[in-house]
């Protein structure tokens, strides 16, 4: 079964799409959560439960948005590709692996696109969950969450560097710089 | 009983799966058979191939099923060998 799914992914070149969507929406999720965390940091004295609710709300919205948008666009794209192939072969491909892939791949892409921001957000706000569960952290939960956000974005940059074949550190420093600029802009705003 | 021992098919197929994957996938459904896939012509989205299957007793329906599942289309049967040896009583 796994080999068959791998085969379906290969005939649709979906592994590249998975990777792209994972990075793009994962980056979205991590940066959005960083923005919220830094916002709470500047607001001061926000209750942990409020922070968790706000972050979870944003993460779930990003996940649903990622899932639905990827599914709709990928399903349309796959359908078009299948029709083009059917025209070239002058044959109905309903019983082929290509038709199965055209139905299955949009769902898999949608899951990746939806899970990427959700998982990034959950990683970043994990210190807030720990504090709420009564676990004592060496630093304030917001500081831990901010550090995790920077680390997540740094690792995403390293992943991008690995894909492109460039030196991973440059790519990591670039995503880290984006995160820092975002945090500085948020902190510099006075409401 | 006549047994199909060799068959050559003119198959139009998408670029993916490639000839190696195509031959492997047919082979998985036809154990004991030797599969040869020769790419004759490459177009923008398709390839014209000659698929030759050799074996002691080829199940043609299984071959058709494999080719169809892989997105291929059998255009013609170009060569067939059928054996019908009479077993001598001892």
XYZ file of C-alpha atoms in Angstrom:
281
model
C 0.000 0.000 0.000
C 2.789 2.415 0.966
C 4.687 1.529 -2.212
C 1.559 2.222 -4.244
C 1.108 5.642 -2.594
C 4.799 6.350 -3.254
C 4.243 5.372 -6.874
C 1.201 7.697 -7.130
C 3.231 10.537 -5.628
C 6.006 9.875 -8.145
C 3.811 9.884 -11.230
C 2.370 13.255 -10.195
C 5.714 14.748 -9.014
C 3.802 15.504 -5.796
C 6.877 15.218 -3.528
C 8.052 18.623 -4.802
C 4.634 20.123 -4.140
C 4.582 18.628 -0.608
C 7.959 20.183 0.095
C 6.995 23.580 -1.291
C 3.689 23.716 0.547
C 5.275 22.491 3.770
C 7.865 25.256 3.714
C 5.542 28.042 2.515
C 2.714 27.346 4.930
C 5.026 26.229 7.731
C 6.788 29.564 7.422
C 3.393 31.291 7.502
C 2.419 29.429 10.664
C 5.707 30.050 12.440
C 5.831 33.758 11.569
C 2.178 34.337 12.472
C 2.680 32.659 15.847
C 5.874 34.628 16.407
C 3.897 37.800 15.676
C 1.272 36.865 18.248
C 3.867 35.918 20.857
C 5.803 39.164 20.390
C 2.506 41.065 20.504
C 1.640 39.461 23.846
C 5.151 40.218 25.049
C 4.755 43.915 24.296
C 1.217 44.005 25.723
C 2.454 42.545 29.063
C 0.437 40.714 31.685
C -1.676 38.714 29.295
C -3.028 35.531 30.870
C -1.526 32.273 29.547
C -4.974 30.894 28.729
C -5.715 33.971 26.578
C -2.394 33.561 24.758
C -3.075 29.868 24.105
C -6.599 30.605 22.856
C -5.398 33.330 20.489
C -2.484 31.262 19.146
C -4.622 28.150 18.741
C -7.292 30.199 16.980
C -4.761 31.527 14.507
C -3.139 28.096 14.052
C -6.455 26.351 13.398
C -7.545 29.074 10.987
C -4.245 28.729 9.106
C -4.617 24.936 9.056
C -8.187 25.066 7.700
C -7.240 27.744 5.203
C -4.164 25.748 4.110
C -6.140 22.517 3.798
C -9.047 23.951 1.840
C -7.058 26.229 -0.479
C -4.537 23.495 -1.329
C -7.282 20.931 -1.929
C -9.322 23.176 -4.221
C -6.341 24.347 -6.277
C -4.588 20.958 -6.467
C -7.786 19.068 -7.370
C -8.387 21.482 -10.262
C -4.747 21.223 -11.360
C -4.730 17.405 -11.243
C -8.032 17.192 -13.095
C -6.653 19.370 -15.880
C -3.453 17.312 -16.112
C -5.480 14.092 -16.276
C -7.696 15.481 -19.040
C -4.628 16.617 -21.004
C -3.103 13.160 -20.661
C -6.379 11.522 -21.701
C -6.418 13.714 -24.805
C -2.837 12.761 -25.646
C -3.540 9.056 -25.180
C -7.024 9.315 -26.762
C -8.199 7.117 -23.931
C -10.274 7.289 -20.756
C -7.924 6.864 -17.776
C -10.580 6.269 -15.101
C -9.172 2.804 -14.254
C -5.554 3.915 -14.200
C -3.140 4.845 -11.437
C -3.129 8.354 -12.895
C -6.833 8.794 -12.096
C -6.310 7.422 -8.564
C -3.407 9.846 -8.136
C -5.541 12.743 -9.384
C -8.063 11.949 -6.617
C -5.637 11.071 -3.811
C -2.784 13.544 -4.270
C -4.885 16.709 -3.693
C -5.973 15.249 -0.327
C -2.374 14.458 0.667
C -1.177 17.889 -0.463
C -4.029 19.508 1.482
C -3.106 17.558 4.638
C 0.544 18.648 4.351
C -0.472 22.242 3.669
C -2.879 22.246 6.606
C -0.656 20.428 9.070
C 2.467 22.496 8.392
C 1.288 25.758 10.040
C -0.561 23.880 12.788
C 2.489 21.813 13.753
C 4.793 24.854 13.650
C 2.405 26.811 15.875
C 2.019 23.924 18.318
C 5.809 23.594 18.628
C 6.195 27.334 19.254
C 3.444 27.603 21.859
C 4.377 24.358 23.620
C 5.990 26.331 26.531
C 2.593 27.978 27.141
C 0.920 24.558 27.350
C 3.645 23.356 29.730
C 3.186 26.366 32.021
C -0.557 25.887 32.031
C -0.034 22.233 32.948
C 2.023 23.367 35.948
C 5.502 22.633 34.599
C 8.146 25.101 35.695
C 10.357 26.493 32.955
C 13.825 28.048 33.409
C 12.652 31.218 31.605
C 9.344 33.013 31.136
C 7.004 31.096 28.821
C 6.872 33.932 26.270
C 10.657 34.049 26.089
C 10.790 30.272 25.582
C 8.110 30.500 22.898
C 9.976 33.325 21.139
C 13.206 31.313 21.209
C 11.351 28.293 19.791
C 9.863 30.462 17.038
C 13.321 31.702 16.043
C 14.663 28.135 16.185
C 11.796 26.815 14.053
C 12.341 29.504 11.417
C 16.099 28.896 11.533
C 15.521 25.165 10.902
C 13.099 25.911 8.080
C 15.834 28.026 6.512
C 18.316 25.160 6.943
C 15.822 22.822 5.257
C 15.466 25.271 2.345
C 19.247 25.529 2.078
C 19.534 21.749 1.961
C 16.944 21.567 -0.855
C 18.591 24.288 -2.926
C 22.056 22.798 -2.405
C 23.388 26.055 -0.964
C 25.266 26.413 2.295
C 22.515 25.810 4.864
C 23.720 28.509 7.276
C 23.148 31.385 4.825
C 19.630 30.243 4.147
C 18.988 29.804 7.898
C 20.355 33.271 8.674
C 18.091 34.755 6.008
C 14.913 33.263 7.532
C 16.176 34.230 10.980
C 16.662 37.814 9.764
C 13.064 37.864 8.477
C 11.879 36.693 11.902
C 13.969 39.360 13.660
C 12.696 42.133 11.381
C 9.116 41.008 12.029
C 9.684 41.045 15.797
C 11.364 44.464 15.697
C 8.514 45.981 13.650
C 5.927 44.627 16.094
C 7.870 45.821 19.152
C 8.464 49.266 17.651
C 4.770 49.895 17.143
C 3.047 51.678 19.968
C -0.685 51.288 20.421
C -4.308 -26.838 -24.758
C -2.624 -23.930 -26.604
C -0.386 -21.890 -24.350
C 0.593 -18.297 -25.032
C 4.389 -18.198 -24.721
C 5.313 -14.898 -26.363
C 3.417 -11.739 -27.249
C 4.545 -8.343 -28.522
C 2.261 -5.348 -27.988
C 2.320 -1.862 -29.406
C 1.573 0.262 -26.326
C 1.112 4.024 -26.050
C 1.871 5.141 -22.498
C 2.498 8.337 -20.499
C 6.151 9.306 -19.794
C 5.645 8.352 -16.151
C 5.937 5.522 -15.179
C 9.117 5.166 -17.226
C 10.065 2.016 -19.140
C 11.768 0.419 -16.131
C 8.846 1.026 -13.760
C 6.428 -0.015 -16.468
C 8.250 -3.328 -17.021
C 8.575 -3.934 -13.268
C 4.874 -3.285 -12.660
C 3.824 -5.678 -15.436
C 6.301 -8.244 -14.147
C 4.859 -8.059 -10.625
C 1.473 -9.147 -11.988
C 2.942 -11.815 -14.263
C 5.384 -13.922 -12.259
C 7.608 -16.217 -14.288
C 7.471 -13.986 -17.359
C 10.259 -12.060 -19.041
C 9.220 -8.507 -19.951
C 10.991 -6.301 -22.491
C 9.909 -2.690 -23.000
C 11.419 -0.868 -25.979
C 10.706 2.836 -26.413
C 10.050 3.437 -30.106
C 9.009 7.087 -30.158
C 8.803 9.917 -27.618
C 6.152 12.632 -27.934
C 5.343 15.611 -25.706
C 3.277 13.657 -23.168
C 3.405 10.073 -24.393
C 5.753 7.313 -25.511
C 5.136 4.629 -28.088
C 6.612 1.398 -26.808
C 6.919 -2.210 -27.837
C 6.179 -4.450 -24.864
C 7.297 -8.044 -25.315
C 6.298 -10.700 -22.807
C 7.763 -14.182 -22.804
C 6.774 -17.031 -20.516
C 5.522 -20.611 -20.292
C 1.867 -19.647 -20.004
C 1.148 -15.914 -20.304
C -2.155 -14.651 -18.893
C -3.095 -12.034 -21.502
C -5.922 -10.544 -19.400
C -3.489 -9.837 -16.559
C -1.140 -8.090 -18.983
C -3.981 -5.934 -20.324
C -5.031 -5.100 -16.772
C -1.472 -4.077 -15.786
C -1.011 -1.925 -18.878
C -4.379 -0.208 -18.339
C -3.669 0.464 -14.653
C -0.369 2.080 -15.618
C -2.176 4.426 -17.995
C -1.090 2.594 -21.135
C -3.193 1.894 -24.189
C -2.693 -1.255 -26.281
C -2.821 -0.230 -29.937
C -2.127 -3.577 -31.513
C -0.865 -7.105 -30.969
C 2.167 -7.242 -33.243
C 3.515 -10.714 -32.589
C 2.196 -13.852 -30.935
C 3.666 -17.270 -30.234
C 1.338 -20.010 -29.059
C 2.587 -23.500 -28.209
C 0.480 -26.630 -28.192
C 2.818 -29.523 -27.581
C 1.201 -32.948 -27.390
C 2.420 -34.867 -24.375
C 3.395 -38.371 -25.312
C 1.954 -41.107 -23.135
C 4.632 -43.098 -21.360
